[in-house]
DNA sequence: GTCAGGTAATCAATCGATCGATTACCTTCA
DNA sequence: TGAAGGTAATCGATCGATTGATTACCTGAC
């Protein structure tokens, strides 16, 4: 059974992704959740608290999944490949969360924004480390670390802006294609100087993450629990 | 001398990029432009018309610059390199326009939106053609044309979200780095199967575009002239 | 009888847009 | 030269509608 609180959050997520935070009215959220606008305030603090909850939950989930996927990775190339695969998978399957997280940071107040940014920074550090260690080891051959990291992240994040699960591309192909593109982008080579592809690294079965996502969601619910204090 | 109309449009551009279209009030635009909220309506139709003008102008400029840069390109690799260079240059130097164009399509009504999308589609066709011809000629070696095109565009468009002209990277380095990354991403190779870099293709001096941008702006002003009829 | 869950009505504030009135400037003709 | 007439620019005030948020009141389950 789906509770009213969950329906409220889901309605807010959909509307924030669709029309943006500022353009979404309290009454719209209430209508889509099937309650009156007054009843909404039984389940949320302010509209901004609702946004903060959505963003924290999504960011924490991505961070958890990435850290879990990195465990047991053989080397920098495998670490990066797993980061790419998880990032693309999550952005393809949790599209709405991703769109809201990417474009509504400015709608949060300072306090809530810095909390979201802290999670984001911890996540991006995983990428920075994988890239710099891979370059130090001679596996990756690029010049500008900052540019490469940002280009990779923008490329992978963009998936949320165009991917459709009902389109011609299944997510296995999507993930492998992005790993190949990422390897090419940073000029990833094996010991024999041959160009690396997704076939050269081990990537955990990402479809198994579907269950993990739900599980992580529950955990995150406890962690960031409830509403931001104001 | 800068006219009041130009100040209004500039103020709107800044605020739309900063806070988003829906979160920007008419009175804020007026205040930043230095006029009363009533006087604003001598220079614009509705708030949405103002947004449509900003987006059409920016898109038309990008399209013009790209078409101009493509003239005289030697082959698919050079064509793609020029597209990347122009795209990155424009997104680095017309950041506000790019941010608004990328994120405020949903704020337009159907009529204005389809006009903006037509320009965008014409522009993206240049990329699609360069990519597919390059692959047909054996110069580019990637599997999914659609994914590659979208990944490239997202990567290059992302520049507007993080680049700072006052940062450590000058735009020459930025453009060359992105051409190299793009070539790697699509696995671009020369006749000898050697990996291509920016040094293998001729890219017009992009700093000369600064003047062209202003010139194109004037032209576009005539073309899309005035306000969208409603 | 109490309390979580819910509603309808309402709050002050702000929204985009429009109003009539006024100012500043430019022609045109005597 | 200068008064008349026209037009573009700008103002403060205000319109009806909508905003996020709050209140008082109701209902059914335990």
Short mmCIF file of C-alpha atoms (C1' of nucleotides) in Angstrom, two decimals:
data_model
loop_
_atom_site.label_atom_id
_atom_site.label_comp_id
_atom_site.label_asym_id
_atom_site.label_seq_id
_atom_site.Cartn_x
_atom_site.Cartn_y
_atom_site.Cartn_z
CA UNK A 1 0.00 0.00 0.00
CA UNK A 2 1.17 3.45 -0.84
CA UNK A 3 0.73 6.04 1.89
CA UNK A 4 -0.51 9.57 1.41
CA UNK A 5 2.88 10.93 2.35
CA UNK A 6 4.49 8.92 -0.43
CA UNK A 7 1.88 10.12 -2.89
CA UNK A 8 2.61 13.70 -1.92
CA UNK A 9 6.32 13.29 -2.44
CA UNK A 10 5.81 11.53 -5.73
CA UNK A 11 3.46 14.23 -6.98
CA UNK A 12 5.95 16.90 -6.01
CA UNK A 13 8.78 15.05 -7.72
CA UNK A 14 6.82 14.74 -10.95
CA UNK A 15 5.70 18.35 -10.99
CA UNK A 16 9.09 19.76 -10.04
CA UNK A 17 10.67 17.79 -12.88
CA UNK A 18 7.93 18.74 -15.33
CA UNK A 19 7.42 22.44 -14.72
CA UNK A 20 10.15 23.42 -12.30
CA UNK A 21 9.94 24.27 -8.63
CA UNK A 22 8.88 27.90 -8.94
CA UNK A 23 6.20 27.19 -11.51
CA UNK A 24 4.65 24.41 -9.44
CA UNK A 25 1.82 25.48 -7.14
CA UNK A 26 0.93 24.01 -3.80
CA UNK A 27 -2.55 23.29 -5.09
CA UNK A 28 -1.24 21.32 -8.04
CA UNK A 29 0.76 19.06 -5.77
CA UNK A 30 -2.30 18.55 -3.59
CA UNK A 31 -4.52 17.77 -6.55
CA UNK A 32 -2.14 15.23 -8.01
CA UNK A 33 -1.69 13.58 -4.62
CA UNK A 34 -5.45 13.47 -4.18
CA UNK A 35 -5.76 15.64 -1.09
CA UNK A 36 -6.69 19.22 -0.33
CA UNK A 37 -4.06 21.92 -0.20
CA UNK A 38 -4.48 22.22 3.53
CA UNK A 39 -3.94 18.53 4.17
CA UNK A 40 -0.61 18.85 2.41
CA UNK A 41 0.82 20.52 5.46
CA UNK A 42 0.22 17.40 7.49
CA UNK A 43 2.94 15.76 5.42
CA UNK A 44 5.44 18.45 4.64
CA UNK A 45 7.04 21.48 6.15
CA UNK A 46 7.25 24.11 3.46
CA UNK A 47 7.35 23.64 -0.28
CA UNK A 48 11.08 24.13 -0.09
CA UNK A 49 11.41 21.36 2.51
CA UNK A 50 9.70 19.06 0.07
CA UNK A 51 12.23 19.95 -2.60
CA UNK A 52 15.14 19.47 -0.20
CA UNK A 53 13.87 16.03 0.74
CA UNK A 54 13.61 14.94 -2.89
CA UNK A 55 17.11 16.18 -3.65
CA UNK A 56 18.78 14.74 -0.58
CA UNK A 57 17.18 11.39 -1.09
CA UNK A 58 18.25 11.20 -4.74
CA UNK A 59 21.80 12.34 -4.09
CA UNK A 60 22.28 10.00 -1.13
CA UNK A 61 21.04 7.10 -3.19
CA UNK A 62 23.46 7.83 -6.03
CA UNK A 63 26.34 8.12 -3.58
CA UNK A 64 25.48 4.84 -1.86
CA UNK A 65 25.12 2.95 -5.12
CA UNK A 66 28.41 4.31 -6.47
CA UNK A 67 30.32 3.43 -3.32
CA UNK A 68 28.81 -0.05 -3.35
CA UNK A 69 29.72 -0.56 -7.00
CA UNK A 70 33.33 0.53 -6.40
CA UNK A 71 33.93 -2.18 -3.82
CA UNK A 72 36.20 -4.84 -5.25
CA UNK A 73 37.08 -2.98 -8.43
CA UNK A 74 40.39 -4.13 -9.89
CA UNK A 75 42.00 -0.84 -10.96
CA UNK A 76 41.34 2.74 -12.02
CA UNK A 77 39.85 1.73 -15.36
CA UNK A 78 37.42 -0.65 -13.72
CA UNK A 79 36.57 1.94 -11.07
CA UNK A 80 35.83 4.55 -13.68
CA UNK A 81 33.82 2.12 -15.78
CA UNK A 82 31.66 1.27 -12.78
CA UNK A 83 31.15 4.93 -11.95
CA UNK A 84 30.03 5.58 -15.50
CA UNK A 85 27.75 2.56 -15.57
CA UNK A 86 26.05 3.37 -12.26
CA UNK A 87 25.71 7.04 -13.10
CA UNK A 88 24.13 6.33 -16.46
CA UNK A 89 21.89 3.62 -15.06
CA UNK A 90 20.59 5.80 -12.26
CA UNK A 91 20.10 8.81 -14.52
CA UNK A 92 18.19 6.64 -16.98
CA UNK A 93 15.92 5.05 -14.40
CA UNK A 94 15.50 7.80 -11.84
CA UNK A 95 15.11 10.50 -14.46
CA UNK A 96 12.82 12.76 -12.51
CA UNK A 97 15.05 12.85 -9.45
CA UNK A 98 18.03 13.60 -11.65
CA UNK A 99 16.31 16.43 -13.48
CA UNK A 100 15.23 18.06 -10.24
CA UNK A 101 18.64 17.65 -8.62
CA UNK A 102 20.41 19.12 -11.64
CA UNK A 103 18.28 22.18 -12.15
CA UNK A 104 16.74 23.19 -8.84
CA UNK A 105 19.73 23.75 -6.60
CA UNK A 106 19.13 27.48 -6.94
CA UNK A 107 15.63 27.11 -5.54
CA UNK A 108 16.96 26.02 -2.16
CA UNK A 109 17.94 28.35 0.65
CA UNK A 110 21.53 28.49 1.79
CA UNK A 111 21.18 25.95 4.56
CA UNK A 112 19.47 23.24 2.55
CA UNK A 113 21.60 23.94 -0.50
CA UNK A 114 24.87 23.40 1.31
CA UNK A 115 23.60 20.07 2.61
CA UNK A 116 22.79 18.94 -0.91
CA UNK A 117 26.11 20.22 -2.22
CA UNK A 118 28.01 18.31 0.42
CA UNK A 119 26.58 15.04 -0.88
CA UNK A 120 27.30 16.09 -4.44
CA UNK A 121 30.90 16.94 -3.60
CA UNK A 122 31.47 13.60 -1.90
CA UNK A 123 30.16 11.90 -5.02
CA UNK A 124 32.27 13.91 -7.44
CA UNK A 125 35.35 13.14 -5.37
CA UNK A 126 34.97 9.49 -6.37
CA UNK A 127 35.31 10.55 -9.99
CA UNK A 128 38.22 12.87 -9.38
CA UNK A 129 40.12 10.15 -7.54
CA UNK A 130 39.51 7.50 -10.18
CA UNK A 131 40.61 9.88 -12.92
CA UNK A 132 43.75 11.20 -11.25
CA UNK A 133 44.91 7.77 -10.13
CA UNK A 134 44.25 6.36 -13.56
CA UNK A 135 46.33 9.08 -15.14
CA UNK A 136 49.12 8.64 -12.61
CA UNK A 137 49.19 4.93 -13.42
CA UNK A 138 49.44 5.66 -17.13
CA UNK A 139 46.11 4.04 -17.92
CA UNK A 140 44.39 7.33 -18.80
CA UNK A 141 46.04 9.86 -21.08
CA UNK A 142 44.42 13.27 -20.95
CA UNK A 143 45.71 16.73 -20.18
CA UNK A 144 43.18 18.68 -18.15
CA UNK A 145 41.86 16.77 -15.16
CA UNK A 146 39.18 19.28 -14.26
CA UNK A 147 37.86 19.58 -17.80
CA UNK A 148 37.84 15.82 -18.32
CA UNK A 149 35.91 15.23 -15.10
CA UNK A 150 33.32 17.87 -15.87
CA UNK A 151 32.94 16.75 -19.48
CA UNK A 152 32.41 13.16 -18.38
CA UNK A 153 29.88 14.10 -15.74
CA UNK A 154 27.94 16.39 -18.06
CA UNK A 155 27.88 13.73 -20.75
CA UNK A 156 26.60 11.05 -18.38
CA UNK A 157 24.19 13.31 -16.52
CA UNK A 158 22.68 14.37 -19.82
CA UNK A 159 21.16 10.91 -20.14
CA UNK A 160 18.39 12.02 -17.81
CA UNK A 161 17.47 14.74 -20.32
CA UNK A 162 16.91 12.50 -23.33
CA UNK A 163 16.74 8.81 -22.44
CA UNK A 164 13.46 7.00 -22.70
CA UNK A 165 13.05 3.46 -21.33
CA UNK A 166 10.57 2.89 -24.13
CA UNK A 167 13.06 3.98 -26.77
CA UNK A 168 15.19 1.78 -29.07
CA UNK A 169 18.09 1.47 -26.62
CA UNK A 170 18.08 -0.98 -23.69
CA UNK A 171 20.09 -0.05 -20.63
CA UNK A 172 22.75 -2.70 -21.10
CA UNK A 173 23.65 -1.21 -24.48
CA UNK A 174 23.40 2.25 -23.00
CA UNK A 175 25.84 1.48 -20.19
CA UNK A 176 28.37 -0.28 -22.43
CA UNK A 177 28.24 2.47 -25.03
CA UNK A 178 28.89 5.09 -22.39
CA UNK A 179 31.80 3.16 -20.90
CA UNK A 180 33.33 2.94 -24.36
CA UNK A 181 32.80 6.63 -25.00
CA UNK A 182 34.25 7.53 -21.62
CA UNK A 183 37.32 5.37 -22.22
CA UNK A 184 37.81 7.05 -25.58
CA UNK A 185 37.30 10.51 -24.12
CA UNK A 186 40.11 10.08 -21.59
CA UNK A 187 42.21 7.94 -23.94
CA UNK A 188 42.21 4.86 -21.74
CA UNK A 189 44.80 2.27 -22.78
CA UNK A 190 45.83 -1.14 -21.55
CA UNK A 191 49.44 -2.21 -20.76
CA UNK A 192 49.92 -3.02 -24.46
CA UNK A 193 48.85 0.50 -25.42
CA UNK A 194 45.70 -0.90 -26.96
CA UNK A 195 42.56 1.14 -26.52
CA UNK A 196 40.33 -0.12 -23.68
CA UNK A 197 36.66 -1.02 -24.15
CA UNK A 198 33.93 -2.14 -21.82
CA UNK A 199 34.91 -5.75 -22.56
CA UNK A 200 38.21 -5.20 -20.75
CA UNK A 201 36.66 -4.47 -17.37
CA UNK A 202 34.23 -6.18 -15.02
CA UNK A 203 31.01 -4.31 -14.39
CA UNK A 204 28.49 -5.69 -11.88
CA UNK A 205 25.09 -6.55 -13.26
CA UNK A 206 23.33 -3.24 -12.98
CA UNK A 207 19.85 -4.62 -13.36
CA UNK A 208 20.41 -6.09 -9.92
CA UNK A 209 20.52 -2.51 -8.73
CA UNK A 210 16.81 -2.11 -9.27
CA UNK A 211 16.20 -3.92 -6.00
CA UNK A 212 19.10 -2.12 -4.37
CA UNK A 213 17.61 1.21 -5.34
CA UNK A 214 14.45 0.48 -3.42
CA UNK A 215 16.48 -0.81 -0.49
CA UNK A 216 18.74 2.20 -0.45
CA UNK A 217 15.73 4.43 -0.65
CA UNK A 218 14.47 3.02 2.63
CA UNK A 219 17.82 3.51 4.33
CA UNK A 220 18.14 7.05 3.05
CA UNK A 221 14.68 7.72 4.37
CA UNK A 222 15.98 7.00 7.84
CA UNK A 223 19.20 8.91 7.32
CA UNK A 224 17.92 12.22 6.05
CA UNK A 225 14.66 11.51 7.83
CA UNK A 226 11.69 13.80 7.84
CA UNK A 227 11.95 17.46 6.98
CA UNK A 228 14.67 20.01 7.14
CA UNK A 229 14.50 22.00 10.33
CA UNK A 230 13.85 25.69 9.86
CA UNK B 1 24.94 54.27 -26.31
CA UNK B 2 22.84 51.49 -24.92
CA UNK B 3 19.09 51.88 -25.39
CA UNK B 4 16.43 51.18 -22.80
CA UNK B 5 15.15 48.26 -24.83
CA UNK B 6 18.59 46.66 -24.78
CA UNK B 7 18.84 47.21 -21.03
CA UNK B 8 15.48 45.50 -20.56
CA UNK B 9 16.51 42.49 -22.58
CA UNK B 10 19.83 42.25 -20.83
CA UNK B 11 18.19 42.45 -17.42
CA UNK B 12 15.73 39.74 -18.38
CA UNK B 13 18.51 37.53 -19.72
CA UNK B 14 20.48 37.85 -16.50
CA UNK B 15 17.54 37.19 -14.25
CA UNK B 16 16.18 34.30 -16.28
CA UNK B 17 19.61 32.66 -16.18
CA UNK B 18 20.05 33.39 -12.48
CA UNK B 19 16.70 32.49 -10.98
CA UNK B 20 14.74 30.94 -13.81
CA UNK B 21 11.84 32.34 -15.80
CA UNK B 22 9.05 31.49 -13.39
CA UNK B 23 10.90 32.80 -10.37
CA UNK B 24 11.70 36.12 -12.03
CA UNK B 25 9.21 38.92 -11.43
CA UNK B 26 8.27 41.68 -13.82
CA UNK B 27 9.24 44.20 -11.19
CA UNK B 28 12.71 42.73 -10.82
CA UNK B 29 13.35 43.08 -14.52
CA UNK B 30 12.12 46.65 -14.40
CA UNK B 31 14.26 47.50 -11.40
CA UNK B 32 17.43 46.06 -12.94
CA UNK B 33 16.74 47.84 -16.23
CA UNK B 34 16.15 51.08 -14.34
CA UNK B 35 12.56 51.71 -15.38
CA UNK B 36 9.14 51.32 -13.81
CA UNK B 37 7.19 48.13 -14.23
CA UNK B 38 4.70 49.93 -16.40
CA UNK B 39 7.30 51.31 -18.78
CA UNK B 40 8.49 47.76 -19.35
CA UNK B 41 5.49 47.09 -21.56
CA UNK B 42 6.62 49.70 -24.06
CA UNK B 43 9.56 47.44 -24.86
CA UNK B 44 8.13 43.97 -24.63
CA UNK B 45 4.94 42.09 -25.31
CA UNK B 46 4.45 39.70 -22.45
CA UNK B 47 7.06 38.22 -20.17
CA UNK B 48 6.94 35.10 -22.30
CA UNK B 49 7.62 37.12 -25.47
CA UNK B 50 10.72 38.45 -23.80
CA UNK B 51 11.88 34.91 -23.11
CA UNK B 52 11.12 33.83 -26.67
CA UNK B 53 13.15 36.70 -28.06
CA UNK B 54 16.16 35.84 -25.93
CA UNK B 55 16.01 32.19 -26.96
CA UNK B 56 15.46 32.78 -30.67
CA UNK B 57 18.26 35.26 -30.82
CA UNK B 58 20.70 32.94 -29.09
CA UNK B 59 19.77 29.92 -31.15
CA UNK B 60 19.89 31.79 -34.44
CA UNK B 61 23.30 33.16 -33.59
CA UNK B 62 24.67 29.70 -32.81
CA UNK B 63 23.25 28.35 -36.06
CA UNK B 64 24.74 31.18 -38.12
CA UNK B 65 28.18 30.84 -36.54
CA UNK B 66 28.21 27.08 -37.02
CA UNK B 67 27.22 27.30 -40.66
CA UNK B 68 29.85 29.96 -41.25
CA UNK B 69 32.53 27.86 -39.56
CA UNK B 70 31.67 24.81 -41.64
CA UNK B 71 32.31 26.58 -44.91
CA UNK B 72 35.51 25.29 -46.46
CA UNK B 73 36.03 22.43 -44.05
CA UNK B 74 38.15 19.65 -45.57
CA UNK B 75 36.33 16.50 -44.38
CA UNK B 76 34.05 15.05 -41.71
CA UNK B 77 36.71 15.21 -39.02
CA UNK B 78 37.39 18.86 -39.69
CA UNK B 79 33.68 19.58 -39.84
CA UNK B 80 33.07 17.95 -36.49
CA UNK B 81 36.07 19.67 -34.94
CA UNK B 82 34.74 23.04 -36.05
CA UNK B 83 31.29 22.27 -34.71
CA UNK B 84 32.79 21.33 -31.35
CA UNK B 85 35.00 24.41 -31.26
CA UNK B 86 32.22 26.82 -32.13
CA UNK B 87 29.76 25.18 -29.75
CA UNK B 88 32.21 25.29 -26.85
CA UNK B 89 33.29 28.83 -27.64
CA UNK B 90 29.75 30.13 -27.79
CA UNK B 91 28.67 28.28 -24.66
CA UNK B 92 31.68 29.64 -22.82
CA UNK B 93 31.18 33.25 -23.88
CA UNK B 94 27.41 33.50 -24.14
CA UNK B 95 26.82 31.54 -20.97
CA UNK B 96 23.62 33.24 -19.91
CA UNK B 97 21.92 32.74 -23.26
CA UNK B 98 22.95 29.10 -23.26
CA UNK B 99 21.62 28.47 -19.76
CA UNK B 100 18.28 30.03 -20.58
CA UNK B 101 17.98 28.20 -23.88
CA UNK B 102 18.80 24.88 -22.28
CA UNK B 103 16.48 25.05 -19.33
CA UNK B 104 13.53 27.26 -20.20
CA UNK B 105 12.03 25.61 -23.26
CA UNK B 106 9.22 24.35 -21.05
CA UNK B 107 8.31 27.89 -20.05
CA UNK B 108 7.28 28.74 -23.60
CA UNK B 109 3.84 28.17 -25.07
CA UNK B 110 3.41 25.74 -27.92
CA UNK B 111 3.73 28.29 -30.68
CA UNK B 112 6.90 29.95 -29.48
CA UNK B 113 8.39 26.66 -28.39
CA UNK B 114 8.07 25.06 -31.79
CA UNK B 115 9.79 28.04 -33.37
CA UNK B 116 12.73 27.68 -31.01
CA UNK B 117 12.83 23.93 -31.56
CA UNK B 118 12.96 24.38 -35.30
CA UNK B 119 16.17 26.35 -35.01
CA UNK B 120 17.56 23.81 -32.58
CA UNK B 121 16.74 20.94 -34.94
CA UNK B 122 18.41 22.65 -37.86
CA UNK B 123 21.51 23.08 -35.73
CA UNK B 124 21.56 19.50 -34.49
CA UNK B 125 21.25 18.28 -38.07
CA UNK B 126 24.69 19.69 -38.76
CA UNK B 127 26.06 17.41 -36.06
CA UNK B 128 24.13 14.39 -37.22
CA UNK B 129 25.38 14.82 -40.79
CA UNK B 130 29.01 15.28 -39.79
CA UNK B 131 28.86 12.22 -37.56
CA UNK B 132 27.12 9.88 -39.99
CA UNK B 133 29.30 10.90 -42.94
CA UNK B 134 32.39 10.54 -40.83
CA UNK B 135 31.37 7.06 -39.82
CA UNK B 136 30.48 6.13 -43.40
CA UNK B 137 33.94 7.30 -44.51
CA UNK B 138 35.60 5.16 -41.85
CA UNK B 139 37.03 8.14 -40.02
CA UNK B 140 34.77 7.76 -36.97
CA UNK B 141 34.28 4.38 -35.34
CA UNK B 142 31.34 4.28 -32.95
CA UNK B 143 28.26 2.11 -32.74
CA UNK B 144 25.25 4.18 -31.75
CA UNK B 145 24.86 7.34 -33.82
CA UNK B 146 22.05 8.78 -31.70
CA UNK B 147 23.81 8.17 -28.42
CA UNK B 148 27.10 9.56 -29.68
CA UNK B 149 25.47 12.72 -30.95
CA UNK B 150 23.58 13.33 -27.74
CA UNK B 151 26.58 12.55 -25.57
CA UNK B 152 28.73 14.97 -27.55
CA UNK B 153 26.16 17.72 -27.40
CA UNK B 154 25.53 17.30 -23.69
CA UNK B 155 29.25 17.30 -23.00
CA UNK B 156 29.84 20.49 -24.99
CA UNK B 157 26.71 22.25 -23.80
CA UNK B 158 27.69 21.57 -20.21
CA UNK B 159 30.49 24.10 -20.60
CA UNK B 160 27.93 26.84 -20.00
CA UNK B 161 27.20 25.35 -16.59
CA UNK B 162 30.72 25.42 -15.20
CA UNK B 163 33.10 27.52 -17.32
CA UNK B 164 34.38 30.79 -15.98
CA UNK B 165 36.32 33.18 -18.21
CA UNK B 166 38.21 34.21 -15.09
CA UNK B 167 39.17 30.63 -14.30
CA UNK B 168 42.49 28.88 -15.00
CA UNK B 169 41.55 27.76 -18.52
CA UNK B 170 41.74 30.07 -21.54
CA UNK B 171 39.37 29.40 -24.41
CA UNK B 172 42.01 28.19 -26.82
CA UNK B 173 42.95 25.39 -24.45
CA UNK B 174 39.28 24.75 -23.78
CA UNK B 175 38.46 24.35 -27.46
CA UNK B 176 41.44 22.13 -28.25
CA UNK B 177 40.80 19.94 -25.23
CA UNK B 178 37.19 19.46 -26.25
CA UNK B 179 38.12 18.62 -29.84
CA UNK B 180 40.53 16.00 -28.53
CA UNK B 181 37.92 14.57 -26.17
CA UNK B 182 35.32 14.50 -28.93
CA UNK B 183 37.70 12.71 -31.29
CA UNK B 184 38.42 10.15 -28.61
CA UNK B 185 34.76 9.72 -27.77
CA UNK B 186 33.85 8.76 -31.34
CA UNK B 187 37.16 6.99 -31.94
CA UNK B 188 38.29 9.26 -34.78
CA UNK B 189 41.22 7.84 -36.74
CA UNK B 190 43.30 9.01 -39.67
CA UNK B 191 44.05 6.96 -42.82
CA UNK B 192 46.95 5.33 -40.97
CA UNK B 193 44.63 4.26 -38.14
CA UNK B 194 46.34 6.70 -35.85
CA UNK B 195 44.14 8.50 -33.37
CA UNK B 196 43.24 12.02 -34.50
CA UNK B 197 43.86 15.12 -32.37
CA UNK B 198 43.09 18.79 -32.80
CA UNK B 199 46.48 19.20 -34.45
CA UNK B 200 45.30 17.15 -37.41
CA UNK B 201 42.54 19.53 -38.45
CA UNK B 202 42.25 23.21 -39.29
CA UNK B 203 40.06 25.26 -36.97
CA UNK B 204 39.42 28.93 -37.76
CA UNK B 205 40.57 31.41 -35.17
CA UNK B 206 37.63 31.54 -32.87
CA UNK B 207 38.59 34.73 -31.12
CA UNK B 208 37.72 36.43 -34.38
CA UNK B 209 34.18 35.32 -33.72
CA UNK B 210 33.79 37.88 -30.96
CA UNK B 211 33.18 40.51 -33.61
CA UNK B 212 31.08 38.14 -35.66
CA UNK B 213 28.88 37.50 -32.66
CA UNK B 214 27.98 41.14 -32.38
CA UNK B 215 27.44 41.33 -36.14
CA UNK B 216 25.25 38.24 -36.19
CA UNK B 217 23.28 39.62 -33.29
CA UNK B 218 22.33 42.65 -35.34
CA UNK B 219 21.25 40.49 -38.28
CA UNK B 220 19.22 38.21 -36.08
CA UNK B 221 17.57 41.25 -34.58
CA UNK B 222 16.15 42.05 -38.00
CA UNK B 223 15.28 38.48 -38.81
CA UNK B 224 13.29 37.48 -35.76
CA UNK B 225 12.45 41.14 -35.29
CA UNK B 226 10.10 42.43 -32.68
CA UNK B 227 7.80 40.29 -30.65
CA UNK B 228 5.98 37.09 -31.21
CA UNK B 229 2.50 37.79 -32.42
CA UNK B 230 -0.25 36.50 -30.10
"C1'" DG C 1 -12.69 11.01 24.34
"C1'" DT C 2 -8.81 11.48 21.94
"C1'" DC C 3 -6.01 11.98 18.06
"C1'" DA C 4 -4.35 11.42 13.34
"C1'" DG C 5 -6.08 12.59 8.90
"C1'" DG C 6 -8.67 15.43 6.34
"C1'" DT C 7 -11.63 19.57 4.48
"C1'" DA C 8 -13.31 24.28 3.26
"C1'" DA C 9 -12.49 28.84 4.01
"C1'" DT C 10 -9.37 32.33 4.43
"C1'" DC C 11 -5.04 35.08 5.26
"C1'" DA C 12 -1.71 38.68 3.55
"C1'" DA C 13 1.36 39.07 -0.16
"C1'" DT C 14 2.62 39.00 -4.70
"C1'" DC C 15 1.85 38.01 -9.47
"C1'" DG C 16 1.54 39.70 -14.64
"C1'" DA C 17 -0.73 43.10 -16.87
"C1'" DT C 18 -3.13 47.51 -17.80
"C1'" DC C 19 -4.68 52.11 -16.83
"C1'" DG C 20 -4.88 57.32 -17.49
"C1'" DA C 21 -1.84 60.98 -16.90
"C1'" DT C 22 2.47 63.23 -17.67
"C1'" DT C 23 6.98 64.34 -19.48
"C1'" DA C 24 10.43 64.93 -23.21
"C1'" DC C 25 11.48 65.41 -27.68
"C1'" DC C 26 10.83 66.04 -32.61
"C1'" DT C 27 8.52 68.05 -36.69
"C1'" DT C 28 6.12 71.28 -39.31
"C1'" DC C 29 4.50 75.54 -40.80
"C1'" DA C 30 3.96 80.57 -40.41
"C1'" DT D 1 12.08 82.22 -34.02
"C1'" DG D 2 8.51 80.17 -32.02
"C1'" DA D 3 4.12 78.27 -31.30
"C1'" DA D 4 1.25 74.02 -32.57
"C1'" DG D 5 0.74 69.31 -33.00
"C1'" DG D 6 2.24 64.67 -32.73
"C1'" DT D 7 4.67 60.77 -30.85
"C1'" DA D 8 7.60 57.98 -28.01
"C1'" DA D 9 8.79 57.18 -23.32
"C1'" DT D 10 7.71 56.81 -18.64
"C1'" DC D 11 5.29 57.10 -14.37
"C1'" DG D 12 2.44 55.70 -10.13
"C1'" DA D 13 -1.67 53.38 -9.16
"C1'" DT D 14 -4.38 49.64 -9.57
"C1'" DC D 15 -6.68 45.57 -11.71
"C1'" DG D 16 -8.21 40.58 -10.91
"C1'" DA D 17 -6.01 36.37 -10.17
"C1'" DT D 18 -2.98 33.45 -7.84
"C1'" DT D 19 0.60 32.51 -4.50
"C1'" DG D 20 2.29 29.86 -0.07
"C1'" DA D 21 0.59 29.26 4.23
"C1'" DT D 22 -2.77 29.03 8.16
"C1'" DT D 23 -6.96 28.51 10.57
"C1'" DA D 24 -11.20 26.43 12.47
"C1'" DC D 25 -13.81 22.69 12.02
"C1'" DC D 26 -15.14 17.91 10.91
"C1'" DT D 27 -14.82 12.66 10.78
"C1'" DG D 28 -13.95 7.98 11.83
"C1'" DA D 29 -11.08 4.47 14.27
"C1'" DC D 30 -9.37 2.74 18.49
#
